[in-house]
mmCIF file of C-alpha atoms and ligand atoms in Angstrom:
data_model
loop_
_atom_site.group_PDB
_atom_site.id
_atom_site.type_symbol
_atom_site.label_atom_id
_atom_site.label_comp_id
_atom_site.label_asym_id
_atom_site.label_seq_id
_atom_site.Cartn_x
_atom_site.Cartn_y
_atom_site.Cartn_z
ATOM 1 C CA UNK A 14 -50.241 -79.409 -9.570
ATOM 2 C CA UNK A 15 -51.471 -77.344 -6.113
ATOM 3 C CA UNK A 16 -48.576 -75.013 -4.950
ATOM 4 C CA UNK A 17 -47.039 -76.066 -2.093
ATOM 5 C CA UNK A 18 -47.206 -73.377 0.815
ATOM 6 C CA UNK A 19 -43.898 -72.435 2.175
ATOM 7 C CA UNK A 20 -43.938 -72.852 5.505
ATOM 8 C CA UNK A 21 -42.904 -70.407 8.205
ATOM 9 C CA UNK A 22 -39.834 -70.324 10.346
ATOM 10 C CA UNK A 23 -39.819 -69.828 13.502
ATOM 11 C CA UNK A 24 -36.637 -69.722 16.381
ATOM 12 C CA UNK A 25 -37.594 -70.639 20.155
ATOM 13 C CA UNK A 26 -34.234 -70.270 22.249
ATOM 14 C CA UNK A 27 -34.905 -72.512 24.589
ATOM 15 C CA UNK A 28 -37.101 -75.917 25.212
ATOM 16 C CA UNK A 29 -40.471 -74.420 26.790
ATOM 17 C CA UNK A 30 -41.393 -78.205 27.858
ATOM 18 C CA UNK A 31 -44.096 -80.457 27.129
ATOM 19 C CA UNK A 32 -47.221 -78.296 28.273
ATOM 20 C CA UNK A 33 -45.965 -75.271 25.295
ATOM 21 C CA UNK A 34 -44.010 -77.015 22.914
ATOM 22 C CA UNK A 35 -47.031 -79.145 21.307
ATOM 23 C CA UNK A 36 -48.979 -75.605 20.687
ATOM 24 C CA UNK A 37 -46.627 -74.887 18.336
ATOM 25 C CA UNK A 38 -45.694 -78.649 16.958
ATOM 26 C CA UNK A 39 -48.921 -78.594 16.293
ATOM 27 C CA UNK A 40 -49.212 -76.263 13.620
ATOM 28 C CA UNK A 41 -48.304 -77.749 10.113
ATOM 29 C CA UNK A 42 -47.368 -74.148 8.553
ATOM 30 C CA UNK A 43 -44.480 -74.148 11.108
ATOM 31 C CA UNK A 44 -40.998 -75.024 10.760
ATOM 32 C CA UNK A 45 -39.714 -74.912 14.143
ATOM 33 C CA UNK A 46 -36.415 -74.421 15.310
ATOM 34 C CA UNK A 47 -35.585 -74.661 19.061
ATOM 35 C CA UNK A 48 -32.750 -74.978 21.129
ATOM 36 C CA UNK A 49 -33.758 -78.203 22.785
ATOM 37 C CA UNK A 50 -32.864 -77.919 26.198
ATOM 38 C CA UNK A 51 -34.182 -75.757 29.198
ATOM 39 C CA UNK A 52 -31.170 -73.671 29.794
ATOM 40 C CA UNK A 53 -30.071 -71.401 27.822
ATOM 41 C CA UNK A 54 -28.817 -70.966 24.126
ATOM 42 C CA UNK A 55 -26.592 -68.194 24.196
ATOM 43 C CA UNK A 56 -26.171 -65.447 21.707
ATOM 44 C CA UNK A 57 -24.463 -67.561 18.883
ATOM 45 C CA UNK A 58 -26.803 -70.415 18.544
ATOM 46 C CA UNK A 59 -29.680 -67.570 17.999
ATOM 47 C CA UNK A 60 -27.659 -65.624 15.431
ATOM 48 C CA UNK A 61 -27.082 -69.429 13.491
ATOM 49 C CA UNK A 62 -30.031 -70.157 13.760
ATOM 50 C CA UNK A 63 -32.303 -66.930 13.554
ATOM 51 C CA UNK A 64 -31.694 -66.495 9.634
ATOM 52 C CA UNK A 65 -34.691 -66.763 7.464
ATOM 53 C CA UNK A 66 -37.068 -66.881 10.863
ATOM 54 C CA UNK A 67 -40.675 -65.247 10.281
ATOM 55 C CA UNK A 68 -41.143 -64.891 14.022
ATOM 56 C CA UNK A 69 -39.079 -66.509 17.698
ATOM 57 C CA UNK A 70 -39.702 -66.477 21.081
ATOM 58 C CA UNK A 71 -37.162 -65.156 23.372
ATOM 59 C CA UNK A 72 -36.105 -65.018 26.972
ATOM 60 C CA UNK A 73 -35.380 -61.672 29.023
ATOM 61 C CA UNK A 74 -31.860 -62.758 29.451
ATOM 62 C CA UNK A 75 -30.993 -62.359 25.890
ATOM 63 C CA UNK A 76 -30.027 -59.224 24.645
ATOM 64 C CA UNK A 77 -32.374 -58.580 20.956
ATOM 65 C CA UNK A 78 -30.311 -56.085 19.202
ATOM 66 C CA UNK A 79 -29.667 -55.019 15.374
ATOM 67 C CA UNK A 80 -26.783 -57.893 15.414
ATOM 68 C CA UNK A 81 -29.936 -60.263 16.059
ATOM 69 C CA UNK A 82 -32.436 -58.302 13.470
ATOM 70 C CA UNK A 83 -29.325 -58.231 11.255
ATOM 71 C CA UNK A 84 -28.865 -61.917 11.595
ATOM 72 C CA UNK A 85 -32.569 -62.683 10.677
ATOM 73 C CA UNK A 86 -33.080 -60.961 7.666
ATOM 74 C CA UNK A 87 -35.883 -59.434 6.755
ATOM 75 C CA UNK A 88 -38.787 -61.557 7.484
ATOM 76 C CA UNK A 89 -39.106 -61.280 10.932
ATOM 77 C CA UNK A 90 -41.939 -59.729 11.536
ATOM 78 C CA UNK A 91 -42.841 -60.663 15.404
ATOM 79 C CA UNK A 92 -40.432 -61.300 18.353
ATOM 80 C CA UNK A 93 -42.114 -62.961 21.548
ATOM 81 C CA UNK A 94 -40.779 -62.490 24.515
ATOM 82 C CA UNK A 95 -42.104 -64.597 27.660
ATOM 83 C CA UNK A 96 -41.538 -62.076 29.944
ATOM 84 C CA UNK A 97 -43.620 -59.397 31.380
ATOM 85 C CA UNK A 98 -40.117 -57.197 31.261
ATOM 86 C CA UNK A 99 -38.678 -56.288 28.102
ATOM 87 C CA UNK A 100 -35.540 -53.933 28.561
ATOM 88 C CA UNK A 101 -33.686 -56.452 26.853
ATOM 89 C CA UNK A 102 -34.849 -56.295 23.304
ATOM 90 C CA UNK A 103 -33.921 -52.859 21.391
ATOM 91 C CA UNK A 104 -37.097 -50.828 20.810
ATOM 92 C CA UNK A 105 -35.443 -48.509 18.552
ATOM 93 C CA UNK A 106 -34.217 -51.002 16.512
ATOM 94 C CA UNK A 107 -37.333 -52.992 15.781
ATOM 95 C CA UNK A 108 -39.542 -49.813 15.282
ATOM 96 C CA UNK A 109 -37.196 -49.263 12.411
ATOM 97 C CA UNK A 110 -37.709 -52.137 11.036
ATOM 98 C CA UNK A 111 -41.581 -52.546 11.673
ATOM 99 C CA UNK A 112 -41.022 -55.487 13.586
ATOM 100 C CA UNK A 113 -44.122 -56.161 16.278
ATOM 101 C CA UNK A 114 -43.443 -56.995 20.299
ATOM 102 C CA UNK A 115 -45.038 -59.303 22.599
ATOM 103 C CA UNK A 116 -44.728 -59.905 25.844
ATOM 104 C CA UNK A 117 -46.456 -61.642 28.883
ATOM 105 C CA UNK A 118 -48.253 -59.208 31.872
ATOM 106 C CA UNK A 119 -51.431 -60.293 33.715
ATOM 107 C CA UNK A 120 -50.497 -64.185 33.693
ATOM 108 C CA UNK A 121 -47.838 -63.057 36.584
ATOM 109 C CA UNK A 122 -48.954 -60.398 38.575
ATOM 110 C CA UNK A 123 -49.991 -62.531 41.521
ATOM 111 C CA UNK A 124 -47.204 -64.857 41.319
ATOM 112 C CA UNK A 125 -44.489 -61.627 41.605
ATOM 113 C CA UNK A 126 -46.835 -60.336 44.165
ATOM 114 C CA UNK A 127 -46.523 -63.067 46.566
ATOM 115 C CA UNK A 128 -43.129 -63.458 46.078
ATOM 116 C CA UNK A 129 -42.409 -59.692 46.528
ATOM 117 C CA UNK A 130 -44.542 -59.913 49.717
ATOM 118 C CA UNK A 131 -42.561 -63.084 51.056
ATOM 119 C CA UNK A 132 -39.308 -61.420 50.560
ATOM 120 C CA UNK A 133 -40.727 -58.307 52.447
ATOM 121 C CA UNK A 134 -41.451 -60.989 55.278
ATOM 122 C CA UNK A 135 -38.062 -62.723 54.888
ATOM 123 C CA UNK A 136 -35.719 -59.704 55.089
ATOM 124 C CA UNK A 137 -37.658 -58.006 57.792
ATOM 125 C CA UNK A 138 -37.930 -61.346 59.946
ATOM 126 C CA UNK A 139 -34.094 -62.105 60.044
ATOM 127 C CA UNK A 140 -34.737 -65.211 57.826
ATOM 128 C CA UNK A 141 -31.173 -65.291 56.318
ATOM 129 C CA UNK A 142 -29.785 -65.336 59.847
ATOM 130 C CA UNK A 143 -32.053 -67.591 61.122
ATOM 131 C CA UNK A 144 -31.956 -70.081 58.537
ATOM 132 C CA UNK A 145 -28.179 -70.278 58.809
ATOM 133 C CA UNK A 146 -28.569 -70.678 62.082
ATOM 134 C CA UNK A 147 -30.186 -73.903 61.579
ATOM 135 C CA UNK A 148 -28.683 -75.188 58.156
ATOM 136 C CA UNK A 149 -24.627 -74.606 59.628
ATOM 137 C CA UNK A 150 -25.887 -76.879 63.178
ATOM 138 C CA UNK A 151 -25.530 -74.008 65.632
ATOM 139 C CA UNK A 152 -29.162 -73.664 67.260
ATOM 140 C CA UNK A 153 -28.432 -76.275 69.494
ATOM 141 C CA UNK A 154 -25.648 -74.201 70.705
ATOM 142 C CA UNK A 155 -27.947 -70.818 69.900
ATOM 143 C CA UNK A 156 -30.540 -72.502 72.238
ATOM 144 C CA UNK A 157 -33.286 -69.388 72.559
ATOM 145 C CA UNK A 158 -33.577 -66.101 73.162
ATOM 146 C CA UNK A 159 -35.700 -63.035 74.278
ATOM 147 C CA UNK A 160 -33.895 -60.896 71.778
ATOM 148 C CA UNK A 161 -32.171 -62.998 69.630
ATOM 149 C CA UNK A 162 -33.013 -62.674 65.363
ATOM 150 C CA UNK A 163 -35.653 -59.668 66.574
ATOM 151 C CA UNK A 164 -36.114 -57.540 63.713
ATOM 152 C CA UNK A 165 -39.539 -54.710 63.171
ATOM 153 C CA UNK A 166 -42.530 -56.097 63.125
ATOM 154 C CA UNK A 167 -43.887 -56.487 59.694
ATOM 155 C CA UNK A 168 -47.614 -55.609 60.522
ATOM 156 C CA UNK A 169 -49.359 -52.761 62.598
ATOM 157 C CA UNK A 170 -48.902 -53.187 66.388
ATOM 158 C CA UNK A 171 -51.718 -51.148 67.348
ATOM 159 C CA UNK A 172 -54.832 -48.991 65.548
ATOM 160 C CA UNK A 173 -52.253 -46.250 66.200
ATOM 161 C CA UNK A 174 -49.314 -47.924 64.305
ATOM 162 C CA UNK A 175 -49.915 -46.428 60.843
ATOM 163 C CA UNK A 176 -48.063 -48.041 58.423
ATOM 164 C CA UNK A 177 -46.951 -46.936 54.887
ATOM 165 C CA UNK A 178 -46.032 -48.995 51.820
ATOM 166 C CA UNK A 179 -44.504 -47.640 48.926
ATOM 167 C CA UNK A 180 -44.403 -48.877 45.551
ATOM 168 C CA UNK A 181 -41.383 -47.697 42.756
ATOM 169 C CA UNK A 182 -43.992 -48.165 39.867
ATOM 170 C CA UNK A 183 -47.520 -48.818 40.032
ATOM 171 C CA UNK A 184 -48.602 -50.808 37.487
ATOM 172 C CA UNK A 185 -50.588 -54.490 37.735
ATOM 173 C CA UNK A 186 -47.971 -56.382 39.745
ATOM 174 C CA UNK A 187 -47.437 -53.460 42.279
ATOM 175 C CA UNK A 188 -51.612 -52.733 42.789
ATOM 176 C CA UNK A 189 -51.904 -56.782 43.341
ATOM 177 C CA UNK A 190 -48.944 -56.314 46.117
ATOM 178 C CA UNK A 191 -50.529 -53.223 47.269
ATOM 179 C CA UNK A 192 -53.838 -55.502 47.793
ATOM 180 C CA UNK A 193 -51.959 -57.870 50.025
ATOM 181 C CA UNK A 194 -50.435 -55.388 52.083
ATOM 182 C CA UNK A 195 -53.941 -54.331 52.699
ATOM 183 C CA UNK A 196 -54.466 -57.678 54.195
ATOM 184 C CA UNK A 197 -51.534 -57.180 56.672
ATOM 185 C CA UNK A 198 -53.078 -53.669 57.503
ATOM 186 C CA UNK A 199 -51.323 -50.942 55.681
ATOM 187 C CA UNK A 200 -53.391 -48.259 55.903
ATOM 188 C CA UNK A 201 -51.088 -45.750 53.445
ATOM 189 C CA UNK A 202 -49.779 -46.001 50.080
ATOM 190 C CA UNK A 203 -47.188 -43.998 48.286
ATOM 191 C CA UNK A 204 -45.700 -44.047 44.899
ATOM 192 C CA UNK A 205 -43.805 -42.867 42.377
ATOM 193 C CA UNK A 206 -44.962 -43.853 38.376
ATOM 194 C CA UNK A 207 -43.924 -43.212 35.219
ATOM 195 C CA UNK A 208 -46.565 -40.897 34.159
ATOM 196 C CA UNK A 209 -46.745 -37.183 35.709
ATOM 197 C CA UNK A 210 -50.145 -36.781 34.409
ATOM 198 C CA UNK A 211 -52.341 -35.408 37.618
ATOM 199 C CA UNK A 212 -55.266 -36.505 36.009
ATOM 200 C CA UNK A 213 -54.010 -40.100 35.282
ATOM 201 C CA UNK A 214 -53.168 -40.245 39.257
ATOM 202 C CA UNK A 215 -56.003 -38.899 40.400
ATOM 203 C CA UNK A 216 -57.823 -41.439 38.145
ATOM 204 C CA UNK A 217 -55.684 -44.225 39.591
ATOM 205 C CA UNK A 218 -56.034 -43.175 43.559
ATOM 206 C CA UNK A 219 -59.774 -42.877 42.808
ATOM 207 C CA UNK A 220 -59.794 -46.556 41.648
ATOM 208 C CA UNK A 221 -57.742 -47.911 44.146
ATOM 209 C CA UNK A 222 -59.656 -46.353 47.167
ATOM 210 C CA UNK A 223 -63.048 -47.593 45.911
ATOM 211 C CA UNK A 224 -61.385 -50.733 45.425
ATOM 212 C CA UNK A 225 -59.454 -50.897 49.405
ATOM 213 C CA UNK A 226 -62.094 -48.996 51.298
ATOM 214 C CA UNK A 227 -59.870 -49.175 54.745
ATOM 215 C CA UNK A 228 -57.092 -47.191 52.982
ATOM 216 C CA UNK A 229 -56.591 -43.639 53.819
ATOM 217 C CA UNK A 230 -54.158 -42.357 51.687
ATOM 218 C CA UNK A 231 -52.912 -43.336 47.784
ATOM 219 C CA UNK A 232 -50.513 -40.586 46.786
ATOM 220 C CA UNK A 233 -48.430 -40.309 43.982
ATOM 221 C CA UNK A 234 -45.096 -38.168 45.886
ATOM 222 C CA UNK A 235 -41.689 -37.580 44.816
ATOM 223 C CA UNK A 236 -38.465 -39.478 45.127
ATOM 224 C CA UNK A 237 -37.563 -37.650 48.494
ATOM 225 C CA UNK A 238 -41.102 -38.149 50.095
ATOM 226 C CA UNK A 239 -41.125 -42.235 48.996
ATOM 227 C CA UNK A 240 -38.052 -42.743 50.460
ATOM 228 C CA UNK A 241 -38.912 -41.019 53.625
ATOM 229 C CA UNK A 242 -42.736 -42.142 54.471
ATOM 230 C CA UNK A 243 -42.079 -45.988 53.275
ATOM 231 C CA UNK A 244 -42.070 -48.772 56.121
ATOM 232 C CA UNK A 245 -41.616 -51.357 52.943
ATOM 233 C CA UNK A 246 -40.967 -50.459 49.648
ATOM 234 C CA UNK A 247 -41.362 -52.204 46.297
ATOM 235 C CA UNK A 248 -39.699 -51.964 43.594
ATOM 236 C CA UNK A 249 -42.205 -53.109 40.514
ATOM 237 C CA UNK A 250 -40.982 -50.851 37.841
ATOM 238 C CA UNK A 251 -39.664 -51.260 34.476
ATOM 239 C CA UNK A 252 -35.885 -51.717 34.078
ATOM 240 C CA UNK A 253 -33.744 -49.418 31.132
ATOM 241 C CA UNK A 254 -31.812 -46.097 30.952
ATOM 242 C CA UNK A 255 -35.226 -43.737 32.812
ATOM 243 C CA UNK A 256 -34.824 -46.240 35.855
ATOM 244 C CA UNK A 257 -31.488 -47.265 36.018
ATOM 245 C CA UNK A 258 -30.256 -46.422 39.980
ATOM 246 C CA UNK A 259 -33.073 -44.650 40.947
ATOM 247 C CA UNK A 260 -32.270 -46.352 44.338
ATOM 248 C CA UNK A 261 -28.722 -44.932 45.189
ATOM 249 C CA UNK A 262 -26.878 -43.613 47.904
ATOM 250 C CA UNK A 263 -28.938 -40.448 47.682
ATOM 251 C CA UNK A 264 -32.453 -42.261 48.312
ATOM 252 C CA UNK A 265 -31.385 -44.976 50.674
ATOM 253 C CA UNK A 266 -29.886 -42.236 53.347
ATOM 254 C CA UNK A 267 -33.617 -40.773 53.298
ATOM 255 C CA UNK A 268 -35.224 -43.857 54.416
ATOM 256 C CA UNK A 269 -36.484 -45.290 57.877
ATOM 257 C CA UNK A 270 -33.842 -47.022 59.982
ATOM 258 C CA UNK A 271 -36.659 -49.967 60.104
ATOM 259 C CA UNK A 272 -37.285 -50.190 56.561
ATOM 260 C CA UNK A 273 -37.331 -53.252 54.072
ATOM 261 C CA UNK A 274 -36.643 -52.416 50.303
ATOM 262 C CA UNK A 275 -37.578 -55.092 47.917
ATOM 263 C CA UNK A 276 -36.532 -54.992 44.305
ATOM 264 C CA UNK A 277 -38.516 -57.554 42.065
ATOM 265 C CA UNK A 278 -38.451 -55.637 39.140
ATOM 266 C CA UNK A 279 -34.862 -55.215 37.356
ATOM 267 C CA UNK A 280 -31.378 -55.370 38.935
ATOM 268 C CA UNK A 281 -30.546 -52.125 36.989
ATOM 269 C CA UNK A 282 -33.124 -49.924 39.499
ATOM 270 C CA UNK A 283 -30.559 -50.436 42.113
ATOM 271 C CA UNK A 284 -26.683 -49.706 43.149
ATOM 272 C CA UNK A 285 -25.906 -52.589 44.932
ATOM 273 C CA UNK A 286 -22.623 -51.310 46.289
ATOM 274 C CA UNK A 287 -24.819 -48.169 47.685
ATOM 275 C CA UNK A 288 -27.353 -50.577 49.136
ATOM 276 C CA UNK A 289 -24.538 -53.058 50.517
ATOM 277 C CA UNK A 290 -22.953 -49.989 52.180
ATOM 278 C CA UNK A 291 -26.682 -48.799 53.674
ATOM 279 C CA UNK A 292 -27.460 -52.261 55.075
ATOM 280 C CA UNK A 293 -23.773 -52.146 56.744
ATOM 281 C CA UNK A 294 -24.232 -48.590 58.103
ATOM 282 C CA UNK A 295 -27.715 -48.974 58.921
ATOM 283 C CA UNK A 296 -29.495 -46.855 56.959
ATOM 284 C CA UNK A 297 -32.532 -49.156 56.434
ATOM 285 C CA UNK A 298 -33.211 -52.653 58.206
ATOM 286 C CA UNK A 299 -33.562 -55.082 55.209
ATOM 287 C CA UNK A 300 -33.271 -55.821 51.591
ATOM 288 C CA UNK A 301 -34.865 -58.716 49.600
ATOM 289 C CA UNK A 302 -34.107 -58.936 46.059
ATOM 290 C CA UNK A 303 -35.072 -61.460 42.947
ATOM 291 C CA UNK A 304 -32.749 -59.281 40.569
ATOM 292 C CA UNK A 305 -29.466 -57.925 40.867
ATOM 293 C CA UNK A 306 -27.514 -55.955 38.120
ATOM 294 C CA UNK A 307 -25.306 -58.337 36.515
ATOM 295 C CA UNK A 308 -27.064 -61.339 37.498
ATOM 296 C CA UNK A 309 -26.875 -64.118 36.308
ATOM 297 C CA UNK A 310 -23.361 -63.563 37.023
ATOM 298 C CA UNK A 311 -23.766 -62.900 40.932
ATOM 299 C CA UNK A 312 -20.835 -65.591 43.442
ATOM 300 C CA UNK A 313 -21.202 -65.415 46.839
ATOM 301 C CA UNK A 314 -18.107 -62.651 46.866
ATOM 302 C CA UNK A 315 -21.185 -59.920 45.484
ATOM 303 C CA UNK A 316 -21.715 -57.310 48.264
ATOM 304 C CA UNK A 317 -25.253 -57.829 48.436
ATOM 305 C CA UNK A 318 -24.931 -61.819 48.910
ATOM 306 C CA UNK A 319 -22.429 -61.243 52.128
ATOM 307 C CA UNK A 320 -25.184 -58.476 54.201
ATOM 308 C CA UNK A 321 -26.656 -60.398 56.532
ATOM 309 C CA UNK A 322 -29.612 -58.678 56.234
ATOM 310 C CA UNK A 323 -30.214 -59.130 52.264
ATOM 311 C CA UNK A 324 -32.211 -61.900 51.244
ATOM 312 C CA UNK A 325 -31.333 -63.175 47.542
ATOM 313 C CA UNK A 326 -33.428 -65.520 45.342
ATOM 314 C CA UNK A 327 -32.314 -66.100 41.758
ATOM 315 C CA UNK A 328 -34.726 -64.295 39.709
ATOM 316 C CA UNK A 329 -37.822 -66.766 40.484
ATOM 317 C CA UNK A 330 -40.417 -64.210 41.432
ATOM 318 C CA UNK A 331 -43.192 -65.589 38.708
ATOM 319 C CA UNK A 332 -41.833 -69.283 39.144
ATOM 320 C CA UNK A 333 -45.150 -70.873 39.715
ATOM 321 C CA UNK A 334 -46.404 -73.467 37.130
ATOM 322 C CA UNK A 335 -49.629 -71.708 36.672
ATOM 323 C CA UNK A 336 -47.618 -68.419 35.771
ATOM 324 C CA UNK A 337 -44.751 -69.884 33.646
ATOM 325 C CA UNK A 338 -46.957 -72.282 31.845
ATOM 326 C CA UNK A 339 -49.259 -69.128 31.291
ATOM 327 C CA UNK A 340 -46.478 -67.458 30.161
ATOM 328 C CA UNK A 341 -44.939 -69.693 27.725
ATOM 329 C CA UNK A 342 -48.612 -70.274 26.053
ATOM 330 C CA UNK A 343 -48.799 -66.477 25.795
ATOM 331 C CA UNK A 344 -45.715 -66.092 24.067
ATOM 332 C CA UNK A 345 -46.872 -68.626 21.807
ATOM 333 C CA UNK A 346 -49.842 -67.124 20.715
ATOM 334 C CA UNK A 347 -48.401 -63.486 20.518
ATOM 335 C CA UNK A 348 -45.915 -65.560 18.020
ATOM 336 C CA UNK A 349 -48.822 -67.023 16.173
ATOM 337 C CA UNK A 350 -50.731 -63.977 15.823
ATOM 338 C CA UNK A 351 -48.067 -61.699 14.572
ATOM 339 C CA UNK A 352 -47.380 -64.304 12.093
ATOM 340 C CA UNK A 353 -50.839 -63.816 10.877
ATOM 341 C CA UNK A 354 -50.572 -60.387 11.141
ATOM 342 C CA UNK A 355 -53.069 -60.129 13.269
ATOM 343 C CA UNK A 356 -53.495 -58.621 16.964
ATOM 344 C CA UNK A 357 -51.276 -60.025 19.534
ATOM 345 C CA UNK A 358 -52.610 -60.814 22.764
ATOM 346 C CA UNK A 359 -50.297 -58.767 24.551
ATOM 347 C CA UNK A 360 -48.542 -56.341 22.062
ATOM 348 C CA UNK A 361 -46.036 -53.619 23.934
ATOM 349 C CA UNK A 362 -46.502 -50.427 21.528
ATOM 350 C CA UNK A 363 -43.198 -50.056 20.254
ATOM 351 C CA UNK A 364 -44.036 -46.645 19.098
ATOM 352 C CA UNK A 365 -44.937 -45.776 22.264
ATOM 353 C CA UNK A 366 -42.940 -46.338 24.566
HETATM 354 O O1 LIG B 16 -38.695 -60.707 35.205
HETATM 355 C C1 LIG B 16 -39.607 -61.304 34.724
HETATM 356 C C2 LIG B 16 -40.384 -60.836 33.638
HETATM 357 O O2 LIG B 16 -40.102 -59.760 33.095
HETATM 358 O O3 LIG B 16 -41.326 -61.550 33.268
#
């Protein structure tokens, strides 16, 4: 009698809809497991139902720890995660236990960089205000006027008006914002990266200028100099303990009075009370942000959602179709591949990082 193939398990936490799911329906070594909804799980409907799994998908709101490793057993030899971002699993822990890592860049480095450029827009332009005044009935009493919702212009004024955009990390997502703000006519670029390796920079700025011939300048600086020199800053670096509030009190008193800060990276980068109080006091002009420490658990009391001058989207910045549908098939075939034991498609070095 032919031996009948045990098949594999594998744990999606949430419903990844009708464009994803099938890629992995479709495979008849597969038992899968998924939460079947579009929301998510929580923690103890993964720990039920993670035991025995040979490989799951996750979400970068779930915290993958040694409870969750613990909870699987020793199978588990790939986690997926459908997110570029993954501060949220425990590296430590699954290098221990040789378990492999994938994740999703590439697929949603345009999407974050339009949506890191339209919250640049939004929070320089007053749109908070302005849309309020609308939405609550009041322009017809608000009328028009010279001065009225004026905030800096968010492109050069003249050949003379150099302007200067700075970049917290300066990886895919920040060199396709960086290409935008090109278009709008920033002539400068600062940043500050994880690696201190001259050569590495000077590698990078080389690249980058060949690429954006009108550019003048592509400088790695320092904190200090980033803060100071930056008409908009973006924050496009990975979250965890090396980042967490590198944008405090400190930084934010060093920066332009006409500045916008945008943070579509990780809430943890930033002290929100320290940015609250430097929107109050007037320390820079605007703040848009797609992450907030804490979130999801951010009511309209949260400092940041009462400044007028802070424009707040719920963690959407790759919410296209093209890059969440990209991202979900990704995942997938990360999943697939480790169970093969083969090379993911995107693999984060574990060892590495
Ligand atoms: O925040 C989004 C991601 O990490 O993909």
């Amino acid at each position: 009698m032919a031996e009948v193939q045990k098949k594999l398990k594998v744990v999606v936490s949430l419903d990844l809809g009708p464009e994803v799911m099938p890629l992995l329906y479709n495979q008849p070594n597969l038992d899968v497991v998924v939460w079947p909804h579009e929301s998510a799980s929580g923690k103890e409907w993964l720990l039920k139902n993670i035991a025995g799994a040979d490989g799951c998908i996750i979400m970068l709101f779930e915290k993958i720890d040694a409870e969750v490793f613990d909870a699987a057993g020793p199978n588990l030899k790939v986690v997926s995660t459908m997110s570029v971002g993954y501060d949220h699993v425990d590296l430590k822990e699954l290098a221990k236990r040789g378990i492999k890592l994938g994740n999703t860049p590439d697929i949603l480095s345009d999407s974050v960089a339009d949506s890191s450029v339209m919250l640049a827009l939004m929070a320089g332009r007053n749109t908070k205000q302005a849309t309020n005044v609308v939405e609550k009935g009041e322009w017809p009493g608000w009328g028009w006027s010279p001065y009225g919702l004026c905030g800096p212009q968010m492109s050069p004024n003249s050949p003379q008006d150099i302007r200067t955009v700075g970049f917290i990390g300066f990886g895919r997502i920040a060199q396709a914002t960086l290409a935008r703000m090109i278009g709008f006519g920033y002539t400068r670029c600062v940043y500050v990266a994880r690696s201190k390796d001259p050569a590495r920079a000077k590698e990078i700025e080389q690249t980058i200028k060949a690429r954006h011939p009108t550019l003048t300048t592509v400088q790695r600086v320092e904190l200090d100099q980033l803060a100071r020199e930056s008409d908009v800053l973006y924050i496009l670096a990975p979250g965890g303990p090396e980042t967490y509030h590198i944008v405090n009190e400190t930084f934010l008193k060093q920066m332009k009075k006409t500045a916008v800060l945008v943070n579509n990276a990780r809430g943890t980068l930033v002290d929100s009370d320290a940015l609250a109080k430097a929107l109050k006091e007037g320390w820079l002009w605007g703040a848009g942000v797609d992450v907030v420490e804490g979130e999801p658990n951010v009511t309209v009391d949260h400092p940041l959602v009462k400044e007028p001058r802070c424009v707040m989207i719920p963690h959407i910045g790759s919410a296209t179709w093209e890059s969440r549908i990209g991202m979900g098939t990704i995942a997938v075939q990360n999943l697939l591949a480790g169970l093969a034991g083969i090379p993911l498609v995107a693999e984060v070095q574990v060892s590495k990082v």
